[in-house]
Amino acid sequence: MRTYAKPIAAVTGALTLAATLTACGGSSASSDEKIVTVYSADGLKGEAGDGWYDKVFKDFEKQTGIKVEYVEGGSGEMVQRALREKSNTQADVIVTLPPFIQQADSKGLLQAYEPKGADQVSGADKAGDGKWTSVVNNYFGFIYNKKELSAAPKTWEELLDAKYKNKLQYSTPGVAGDGTAVLIKAMNDFGGQEPALEYLKKLQANNVGPSKSTSKLAPKVDKGELLVANGDVQMNFAQAKSMPNLGIWFPAKGAGKPTTFALPYAAGLVDKAPHSENGKKLLDFMLSEGAQREVSAIGGGFPARKDVKPTDANAIELAKLLEGVEIFEPNWSDIDKNLKTYIDGWKSATGS
């Protein structure tokens, strides 16, 4: 079957300034300033300061004396922000999910740099020209309320049932990375754009409506305001530590196997970065063996390095989540070329 999908995800709506930017940007910033500015998709920073980013940034500052200034938003938002600032660059490192990291590259926002340890990252999880490298692996998924539902739904078709009316929501394709992933997975599972859009048109009868933020859907599911929503494994696994009613599942089509695809957090050094050397050091640090070993234990994700094989409790639980799930590889070139067409088709089919 031809796959149209393309990892995208981890996303949010409104931009969140997690730290006040002190860099003046562009050529006006002093190259020896002890700061590095990161623009990133959400999911790796803990709401209680207990996420992978929190630990890595703290350790990095302690080791190097370089302070991390952090700006968070949706993958698409981060690229658009960096693009608007292209003549007066503010960010040093950008971290997004596919296909937005490829979009950043195609718009000339990235410069080549292969972090130390990149040789241990699979070829599919990094750019051949060194423009970006995955730092945390991840997979697309759905969540459900374990308290209200005795078992997770199994199929796409089940979600058309009337019991899900106004109890189901997925983030907006084209705005949210994970929302775009819904469309990608549907196109793979249903065998193309037309049947996927036909299904999503029917699903609209149960859909609460648009959501710019995927991460904000999890609290609604945990409280029972929603029974089902979309997400991604790393983010939802981390959220489930404080949201006990969250369960992760992967829809199948009919009697087929449940499926998913990789949604890695990919990092690149920004072109004309005001603190380029500091950006390189941070990328090296994020791919170091020490930081990679904490990806599962602290972040609830999967290491990007092949030579790092964690055995912590989270790693074991994450592996079990993916048992019996068929992992497909999206047709990246097709998605990159036709994403706007697919999004426009979704808008037309759903009246969004």
Coordinates of C-alpha atoms in Angstrom, one line a residue:
M1 CA 0.0 0.0 0.0
R2 CA 1.3 3.4 -0.8
T3 CA 1.8 5.5 2.3
Y4 CA 1.0 9.1 2.2
A5 CA 1.8 9.9 5.7
K6 CA 4.5 12.0 7.2
P7 CA 5.4 12.4 10.8
I8 CA 4.4 15.6 12.1
A9 CA 3.6 16.2 15.4
A10 CA 3.9 17.5 18.8
V11 CA 2.2 20.7 18.7
T12 CA 0.6 23.5 20.6
G13 CA -1.5 26.6 20.0
A14 CA -0.6 29.9 21.6
L15 CA 3.1 30.5 21.9
T16 CA 4.4 30.1 25.4
L17 CA 7.4 32.1 26.5
A18 CA 8.9 29.8 29.0
A19 CA 11.8 32.2 29.5
T20 CA 12.2 35.8 28.7
L21 CA 14.4 36.2 25.6
T22 CA 17.4 38.3 26.3
A23 CA 19.2 37.8 23.0
C24 CA 18.9 40.8 20.8
G25 CA 19.2 38.5 17.8
G26 CA 21.0 38.7 14.5
S27 CA 24.4 40.4 14.3
S28 CA 23.6 42.6 17.3
A29 CA 23.9 39.7 19.8
S30 CA 27.3 39.2 21.3
S31 CA 28.8 35.9 20.2
D32 CA 30.4 35.3 23.6
E33 CA 27.1 35.7 25.5
K34 CA 26.6 32.7 27.8
I35 CA 23.1 31.9 26.4
V36 CA 21.5 29.7 23.8
T37 CA 17.9 30.2 22.6
V38 CA 15.8 27.2 21.7
Y39 CA 12.5 27.3 19.7
S40 CA 10.7 24.0 20.3
A41 CA 7.5 22.1 19.8
D42 CA 5.8 21.2 23.1
G43 CA 6.1 17.8 24.8
L44 CA 9.6 17.6 26.2
K45 CA 9.3 20.2 28.9
G46 CA 7.4 19.1 32.0
E47 CA 4.5 21.3 33.3
A48 CA 5.9 20.7 36.8
G49 CA 9.5 21.3 35.7
D50 CA 10.1 17.5 35.6
G51 CA 10.5 16.9 31.9
W52 CA 13.5 15.8 29.8
Y53 CA 14.2 19.4 28.7
D54 CA 14.1 20.5 32.3
K55 CA 16.8 18.0 33.3
V56 CA 18.9 18.4 30.2
F57 CA 18.9 22.2 30.3
K58 CA 19.8 22.3 34.0
D59 CA 22.6 19.8 33.5
F60 CA 23.9 21.7 30.4
E61 CA 23.9 25.0 32.2
K62 CA 25.8 23.5 35.2
Q63 CA 28.4 21.9 32.9
T64 CA 28.9 24.8 30.5
G65 CA 27.6 27.9 32.3
I66 CA 25.4 28.6 29.2
K67 CA 21.8 29.5 30.1
V68 CA 19.0 28.1 27.9
E69 CA 16.4 30.6 26.9
Y70 CA 13.3 28.5 25.8
V71 CA 10.3 29.4 23.6
E72 CA 7.6 26.8 23.1
G73 CA 4.8 26.5 20.5
G74 CA 3.4 24.3 17.8
S75 CA 5.9 22.8 15.3
G76 CA 4.4 25.0 12.5
E77 CA 4.3 28.0 14.7
M78 CA 8.0 27.7 15.6
V79 CA 9.0 27.5 11.9
Q80 CA 6.8 30.5 11.0
R81 CA 8.2 32.6 13.9
A82 CA 11.8 31.8 12.8
L83 CA 10.9 32.6 9.3
R84 CA 9.5 36.0 10.3
E85 CA 12.8 36.7 12.1
K86 CA 15.0 35.6 9.3
S87 CA 16.5 39.1 8.8
N88 CA 17.1 39.4 12.6
T89 CA 17.6 35.9 13.8
Q90 CA 16.7 35.2 17.4
A91 CA 16.8 31.4 17.8
D92 CA 20.0 29.3 17.9
V93 CA 18.3 25.9 17.8
I94 CA 15.0 24.8 16.5
V95 CA 13.3 21.5 17.5
T96 CA 10.1 20.4 15.6
L97 CA 8.5 17.3 14.4
P98 CA 8.2 16.2 10.7
P99 CA 7.3 17.5 8.3
F100 CA 8.1 20.9 9.8
I101 CA 11.8 20.3 10.3
Q102 CA 12.0 19.6 6.6
Q103 CA 9.9 22.7 6.0
A104 CA 12.4 24.7 8.0
D105 CA 15.2 23.3 5.9
S106 CA 13.5 24.1 2.6
K107 CA 12.9 27.7 3.7
G108 CA 16.6 28.1 4.4
L109 CA 16.3 28.4 8.2
L110 CA 18.9 25.7 9.0
Q111 CA 22.7 25.4 8.7
A112 CA 24.5 22.1 8.5
Y113 CA 25.9 20.7 11.8
E114 CA 26.2 17.0 12.8
P115 CA 26.2 16.8 16.6
K116 CA 28.6 14.4 18.3
G117 CA 26.8 11.0 18.4
A118 CA 24.8 11.6 15.2
D119 CA 26.6 8.6 13.7
Q120 CA 24.5 6.5 16.1
V121 CA 21.2 8.0 14.8
S122 CA 19.4 6.0 12.1
G123 CA 19.6 7.4 8.6
A124 CA 15.8 7.9 8.4
D125 CA 16.0 10.0 11.6
K126 CA 18.4 12.6 10.3
A127 CA 19.1 14.7 7.2
G128 CA 21.7 13.4 4.8
D129 CA 23.3 16.9 4.6
G130 CA 23.5 17.4 8.4
K131 CA 20.8 20.0 8.6
W132 CA 18.8 18.3 11.3
T133 CA 19.1 15.3 13.6
S134 CA 16.5 13.6 15.8
V135 CA 17.1 14.0 19.5
V136 CA 14.1 12.1 20.8
N137 CA 12.2 9.4 19.0
N138 CA 8.4 9.3 19.3
Y139 CA 5.3 7.8 17.8
F140 CA 1.8 9.0 16.9
G141 CA -1.1 7.8 19.0
F142 CA -4.5 8.4 20.5
I143 CA -5.7 8.6 24.1
Y144 CA -8.9 7.5 25.8
N145 CA -10.5 7.9 29.3
K146 CA -9.8 4.6 31.1
K147 CA -12.4 5.4 33.8
E148 CA -15.3 6.0 31.5
L149 CA -14.5 3.3 28.9
S150 CA -13.9 -0.2 30.1
A151 CA -11.5 -0.8 27.2
A152 CA -9.8 1.3 24.5
P153 CA -11.6 1.6 21.1
K154 CA -10.0 -0.7 18.6
T155 CA -10.9 0.8 15.2
W156 CA -11.5 4.0 13.3
E157 CA -15.0 2.8 12.6
E158 CA -15.9 2.6 16.3
L159 CA -15.4 6.3 16.6
L160 CA -18.4 6.9 14.4
D161 CA -20.7 5.5 17.1
A162 CA -23.2 8.0 18.6
K163 CA -21.7 7.6 22.1
Y164 CA -18.7 9.6 21.0
K165 CA -20.8 12.6 19.8
N166 CA -19.2 15.7 21.4
K167 CA -16.9 13.4 23.3
L168 CA -14.2 13.2 20.6
Q169 CA -11.7 15.8 19.5
Y170 CA -8.5 16.0 17.4
S171 CA -6.2 18.9 16.9
T172 CA -6.3 20.8 13.7
P173 CA -4.3 19.4 10.7
G174 CA -2.0 22.0 9.3
V175 CA -1.8 23.9 12.6
A176 CA -1.0 21.1 15.1
G177 CA 1.7 18.6 14.3
D178 CA -0.3 15.7 15.9
G179 CA -3.4 17.0 14.1
T180 CA -1.6 16.7 10.8
A181 CA -0.6 13.2 11.9
V182 CA -4.3 12.2 12.2
L183 CA -4.7 13.0 8.5
I184 CA -1.5 11.2 7.6
K185 CA -2.4 8.0 9.5
A186 CA -5.9 8.0 8.0
M187 CA -4.5 8.3 4.5
N188 CA -2.3 5.4 5.2
D189 CA -4.9 3.2 6.9
F190 CA -7.7 3.9 4.4
G191 CA -5.5 3.7 1.3
G192 CA -5.3 7.2 0.0
Q193 CA -6.6 10.8 0.3
E194 CA -10.1 10.3 -1.0
P195 CA -11.2 7.4 1.3
A196 CA -9.5 9.1 4.3
L197 CA -11.4 12.3 3.7
E198 CA -14.6 10.4 3.2
Y199 CA -14.1 8.9 6.7
L200 CA -13.1 12.1 8.4
K201 CA -16.2 13.8 6.9
K202 CA -18.3 11.3 8.7
L203 CA -16.3 11.6 11.9
Q204 CA -17.0 15.3 11.9
A205 CA -20.5 14.6 13.3
N206 CA -18.8 13.5 16.6
N207 CA -15.9 16.0 16.6
V208 CA -16.1 18.8 19.2
G209 CA -14.3 21.1 16.8
P210 CA -10.9 22.6 16.1
S211 CA -8.0 22.7 18.6
K212 CA -4.7 24.5 18.0
S213 CA -3.1 22.6 20.8
T214 CA -2.8 18.8 21.1
S215 CA -1.3 18.9 24.6
K216 CA -4.4 20.6 26.0
L217 CA -6.7 17.7 24.9
A218 CA -5.2 15.3 27.4
P219 CA -6.6 17.1 30.5
K220 CA -10.0 17.1 28.9
V221 CA -9.8 13.3 28.4
D222 CA -8.5 12.8 31.9
K223 CA -11.5 14.7 33.4
G224 CA -14.0 12.9 31.1
E225 CA -15.0 15.9 29.1
L226 CA -13.7 13.9 26.2
L227 CA -13.6 10.2 25.8
V228 CA -11.1 10.1 22.9
A229 CA -8.5 12.5 21.5
N230 CA -5.3 12.4 19.5
G231 CA -1.8 12.8 20.8
D232 CA 1.6 11.1 20.7
V233 CA 3.2 8.4 22.8
Q234 CA 6.0 10.5 24.5
M235 CA 3.8 13.4 25.4
N236 CA 0.8 11.4 26.6
F237 CA 3.0 8.9 28.5
A238 CA 4.6 11.7 30.4
Q239 CA 1.2 13.4 31.0
A240 CA -0.3 10.1 32.3
K241 CA 2.0 10.3 35.3
S242 CA -0.2 13.1 36.7
M243 CA -3.4 12.2 34.7
P244 CA -4.3 8.7 35.8
N245 CA -7.3 8.2 33.6
L246 CA -5.3 8.5 30.3
G247 CA -4.8 5.4 28.2
I248 CA -2.8 5.2 25.0
W249 CA -4.1 3.3 21.9
F250 CA -3.7 3.0 18.2
P251 CA -6.7 2.8 15.8
A252 CA -6.9 0.0 13.2
K253 CA -9.0 0.0 10.1
G254 CA -11.7 -2.8 10.3
A255 CA -10.1 -6.1 11.1
G256 CA -6.6 -4.9 10.3
K257 CA -3.7 -4.4 12.7
P258 CA -3.4 -1.1 14.7
T259 CA -0.8 1.2 13.1
T260 CA 1.4 4.1 13.9
F261 CA 4.4 5.9 12.6
A262 CA 7.5 7.7 13.9
L263 CA 7.2 11.3 15.0
P264 CA 10.7 12.2 16.2
Y265 CA 11.7 15.5 17.8
A266 CA 14.3 16.7 15.3
A267 CA 16.7 19.5 16.1
G268 CA 18.7 21.8 13.8
L269 CA 21.1 24.7 14.2
V270 CA 19.5 27.9 12.9
D271 CA 21.2 29.7 10.0
K272 CA 22.9 32.9 11.1
A273 CA 22.2 31.9 14.8
P274 CA 23.4 34.7 17.1
H275 CA 25.0 32.1 19.4
S276 CA 26.0 29.4 16.9
E277 CA 28.8 27.8 19.0
N278 CA 26.5 27.6 22.0
G279 CA 23.9 26.0 19.8
K280 CA 26.4 23.4 18.7
K281 CA 27.3 22.6 22.3
L282 CA 23.6 22.1 23.2
L283 CA 23.0 19.8 20.3
D284 CA 26.1 17.8 21.3
F285 CA 24.8 17.6 24.9
M286 CA 21.2 16.5 23.9
L287 CA 22.7 13.6 21.9
S288 CA 25.2 12.6 24.5
E289 CA 24.9 9.1 26.0
G290 CA 24.0 10.5 29.4
A291 CA 21.1 12.7 28.1
Q292 CA 19.9 9.9 25.8
R293 CA 19.7 7.4 28.7
E294 CA 17.3 9.8 30.4
V295 CA 14.9 10.1 27.4
S296 CA 12.7 7.3 28.6
A297 CA 13.3 7.4 32.4
I298 CA 12.5 11.2 32.6
G299 CA 10.9 12.2 29.3
G300 CA 8.8 9.1 28.5
G301 CA 10.2 8.9 25.0
F302 CA 12.6 6.8 23.0
P303 CA 16.3 7.5 22.6
A304 CA 17.4 8.7 19.2
R305 CA 20.7 6.9 19.5
K306 CA 20.8 3.2 18.4
D307 CA 23.5 2.4 20.9
V308 CA 21.5 3.6 23.9
K309 CA 19.2 0.8 25.0
P310 CA 17.5 1.8 28.3
T311 CA 16.1 -0.8 30.7
D312 CA 14.3 1.5 33.1
A313 CA 10.6 0.8 34.0
N314 CA 9.4 3.5 31.5
A315 CA 11.4 1.9 28.7
I316 CA 9.9 -1.5 29.4
E317 CA 6.3 -0.1 29.6
L318 CA 6.8 1.9 26.4
A319 CA 8.0 -1.2 24.5
K320 CA 4.9 -3.0 25.6
L321 CA 2.7 -0.2 24.3
L322 CA 4.0 -0.9 20.8
E323 CA 3.7 -4.7 20.9
G324 CA 1.4 -5.8 18.0
V325 CA 1.4 -2.4 16.5
E326 CA 2.4 -2.1 12.8
I327 CA 4.8 0.8 12.2
F328 CA 4.8 2.2 8.7
E329 CA 7.2 4.7 7.2
P330 CA 5.4 7.7 5.7
N331 CA 6.1 8.8 2.2
W332 CA 8.0 11.9 3.2
S333 CA 8.6 13.3 -0.3
D334 CA 5.0 13.0 -1.2
I335 CA 3.9 14.7 2.0
D336 CA 6.4 17.5 1.7
K337 CA 5.3 18.1 -1.9
N338 CA 1.5 17.8 -1.4
L339 CA 0.8 18.7 2.2
K340 CA -1.1 21.9 1.3
T341 CA -3.3 20.0 -1.1
Y342 CA -4.1 17.4 1.6
I343 CA -4.8 20.1 4.2
D344 CA -7.1 21.9 1.8
G345 CA -8.9 18.7 1.0
W346 CA -9.4 18.1 4.7
K347 CA -10.8 21.6 5.2
S348 CA -13.2 21.1 2.3
A349 CA -14.4 17.7 3.4
T350 CA -15.0 18.6 7.0
G351 CA -16.2 22.2 6.5
S352 CA -13.4 23.4 8.8

